[in-house]
Coordinates of C-alpha atoms in Angstrom, one line a residue:
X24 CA -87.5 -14.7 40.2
X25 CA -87.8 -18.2 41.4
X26 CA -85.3 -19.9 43.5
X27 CA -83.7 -23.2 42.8
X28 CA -85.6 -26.2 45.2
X29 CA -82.6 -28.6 45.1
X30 CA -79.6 -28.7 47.9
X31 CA -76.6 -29.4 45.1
X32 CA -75.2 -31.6 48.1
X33 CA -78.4 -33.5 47.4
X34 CA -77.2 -33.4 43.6
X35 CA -73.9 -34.7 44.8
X36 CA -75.3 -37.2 47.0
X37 CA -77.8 -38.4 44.0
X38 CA -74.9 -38.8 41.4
X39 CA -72.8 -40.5 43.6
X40 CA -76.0 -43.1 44.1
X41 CA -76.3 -43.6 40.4
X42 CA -72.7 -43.9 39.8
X43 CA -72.5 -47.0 42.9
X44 CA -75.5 -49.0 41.1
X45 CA -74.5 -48.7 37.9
X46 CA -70.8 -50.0 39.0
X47 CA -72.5 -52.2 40.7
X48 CA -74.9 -53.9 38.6
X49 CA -73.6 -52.5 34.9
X50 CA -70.1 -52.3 35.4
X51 CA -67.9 -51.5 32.5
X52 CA -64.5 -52.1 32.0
X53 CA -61.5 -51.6 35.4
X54 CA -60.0 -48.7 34.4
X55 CA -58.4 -48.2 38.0
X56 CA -57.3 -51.4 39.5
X57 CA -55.4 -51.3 43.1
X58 CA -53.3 -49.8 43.8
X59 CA -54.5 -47.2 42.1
X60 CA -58.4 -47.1 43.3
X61 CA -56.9 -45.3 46.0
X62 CA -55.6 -41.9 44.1
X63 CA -59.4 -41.4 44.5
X64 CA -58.9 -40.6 48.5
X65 CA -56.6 -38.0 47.5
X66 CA -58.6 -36.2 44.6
X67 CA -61.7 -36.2 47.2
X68 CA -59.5 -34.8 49.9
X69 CA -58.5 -32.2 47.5
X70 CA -62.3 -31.6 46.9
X71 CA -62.8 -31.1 50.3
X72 CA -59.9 -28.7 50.5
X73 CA -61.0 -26.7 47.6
X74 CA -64.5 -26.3 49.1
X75 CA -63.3 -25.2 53.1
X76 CA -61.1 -22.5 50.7
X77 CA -64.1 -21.3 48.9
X78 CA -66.5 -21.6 52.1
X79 CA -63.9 -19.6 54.2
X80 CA -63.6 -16.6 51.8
X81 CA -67.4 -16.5 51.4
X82 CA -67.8 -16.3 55.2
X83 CA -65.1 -14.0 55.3
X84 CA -66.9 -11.8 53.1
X85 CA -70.0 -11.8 55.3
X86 CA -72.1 -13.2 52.7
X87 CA -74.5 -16.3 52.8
X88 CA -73.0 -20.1 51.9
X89 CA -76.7 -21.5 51.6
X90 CA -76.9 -22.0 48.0
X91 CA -81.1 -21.8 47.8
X92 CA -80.9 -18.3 49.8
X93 CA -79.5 -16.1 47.1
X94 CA -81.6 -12.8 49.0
X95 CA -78.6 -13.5 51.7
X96 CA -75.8 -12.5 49.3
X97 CA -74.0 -9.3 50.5
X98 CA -70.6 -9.3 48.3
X99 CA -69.2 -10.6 44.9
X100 CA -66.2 -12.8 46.2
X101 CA -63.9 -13.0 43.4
X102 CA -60.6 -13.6 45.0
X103 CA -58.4 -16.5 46.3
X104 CA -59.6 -19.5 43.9
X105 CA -62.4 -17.4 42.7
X106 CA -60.0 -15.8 40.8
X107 CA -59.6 -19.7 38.9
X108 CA -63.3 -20.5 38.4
X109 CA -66.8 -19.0 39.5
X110 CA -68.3 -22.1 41.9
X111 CA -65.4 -23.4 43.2
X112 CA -67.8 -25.0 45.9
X113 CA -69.5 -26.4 43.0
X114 CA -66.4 -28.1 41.5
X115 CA -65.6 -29.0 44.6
X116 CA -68.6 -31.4 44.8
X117 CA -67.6 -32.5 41.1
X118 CA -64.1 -33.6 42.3
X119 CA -65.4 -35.7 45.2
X120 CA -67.5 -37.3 42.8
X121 CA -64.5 -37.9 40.2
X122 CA -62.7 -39.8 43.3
X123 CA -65.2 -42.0 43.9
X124 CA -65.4 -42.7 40.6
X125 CA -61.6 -43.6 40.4
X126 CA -62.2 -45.2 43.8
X127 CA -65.5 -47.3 42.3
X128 CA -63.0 -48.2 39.8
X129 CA -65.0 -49.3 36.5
X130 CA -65.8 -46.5 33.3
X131 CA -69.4 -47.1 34.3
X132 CA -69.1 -44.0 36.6
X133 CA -67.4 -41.4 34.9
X134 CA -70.3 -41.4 32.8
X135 CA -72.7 -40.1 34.9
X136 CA -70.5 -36.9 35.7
X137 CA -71.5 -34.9 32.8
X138 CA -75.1 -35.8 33.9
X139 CA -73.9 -34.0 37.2
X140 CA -72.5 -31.2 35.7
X141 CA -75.7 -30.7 33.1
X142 CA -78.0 -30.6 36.4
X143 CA -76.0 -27.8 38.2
X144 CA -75.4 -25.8 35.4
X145 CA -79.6 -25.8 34.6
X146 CA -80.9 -26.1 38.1
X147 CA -78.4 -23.9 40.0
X148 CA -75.7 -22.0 38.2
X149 CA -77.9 -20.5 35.7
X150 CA -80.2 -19.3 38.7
X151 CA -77.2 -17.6 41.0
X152 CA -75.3 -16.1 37.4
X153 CA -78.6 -14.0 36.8
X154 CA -79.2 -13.5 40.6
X155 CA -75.6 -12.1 39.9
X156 CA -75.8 -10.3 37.0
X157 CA -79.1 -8.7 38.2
X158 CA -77.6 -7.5 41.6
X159 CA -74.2 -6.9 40.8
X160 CA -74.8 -5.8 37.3
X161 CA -71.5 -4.3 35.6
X162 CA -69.1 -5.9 38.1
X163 CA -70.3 -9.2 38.0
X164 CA -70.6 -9.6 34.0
X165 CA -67.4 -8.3 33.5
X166 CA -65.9 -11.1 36.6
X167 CA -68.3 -13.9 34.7
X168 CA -66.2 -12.5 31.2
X169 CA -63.1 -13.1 32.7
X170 CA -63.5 -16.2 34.5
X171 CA -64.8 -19.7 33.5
X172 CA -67.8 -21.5 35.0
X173 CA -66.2 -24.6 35.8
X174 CA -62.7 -24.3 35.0

């Protein structure tokens, strides 16, 4: 089985690239004017949050965080806020992108987060669920039927 070939920081770090010049030189409508442009800090310091939470249990699991090494993987974490969603790290990324959106200000960049989401469900999710399923067979298709990708 191939591996995915893109760090989904680098995904992040893309969308968030595309969502600055195209509220900068396409903006839409203000939806968030100031004060309010600043909620955004707080939604991306609840990404961050969310993602140390998920990081810890992984390495308190003993398993691998590098999301192109799947071969590392030594345990199926589903407690703590895996017990909420499946890639918590991977919403994480999605939140910090959904405050700087806010932050940007302008509709122009909330339409480029499905775009994000599209790209890590094809390019990486898809990949680790059947790494998953594959290695953890039973346990982890019954955990993947009981708890949503995203949300």
């Amino acid at each position: 089985m191939g591996r995915p070939r893109i760090y989904p920081p680098l995904i992040m770090l893309a969308t968030a690239a595309t969502m600055w010049m195209l509220d900068r030189y396409f903006p839409l409508p203000e939806i968030f004017g100031l004060p309010w442009q600043r909620l955004g800090y707080v939604v991306m310091i609840a990404a961050v949050v969310l993602d140390l939470w998920a990081l810890r249990l992984f390495l308190r699991s003993g398993t691998t965080v590098h999301p192109l090494r799947l071969d590392g993987n030594r345990a199926l974490v589903t407690e703590g806020i895996y017990r909420l969603t499946r890639n918590p790290m991977y919403l994480g990324l999605l939140l910090l992108l959904v405050g700087f959106a806010i932050r940007l200000g302008s509709l122009t960049p909330f339409l480029v987060l499905p775009l994000f989401i599209g790209a890590m469900n094809r390019f990486q999710i898809a990949h680790e669920e059947r790494f998953l399923s594959e290695r953890y067979g039973k346990a982890y298709d019954d955990y993947r039927d009981r708890v949503n990708r995203w949300l």
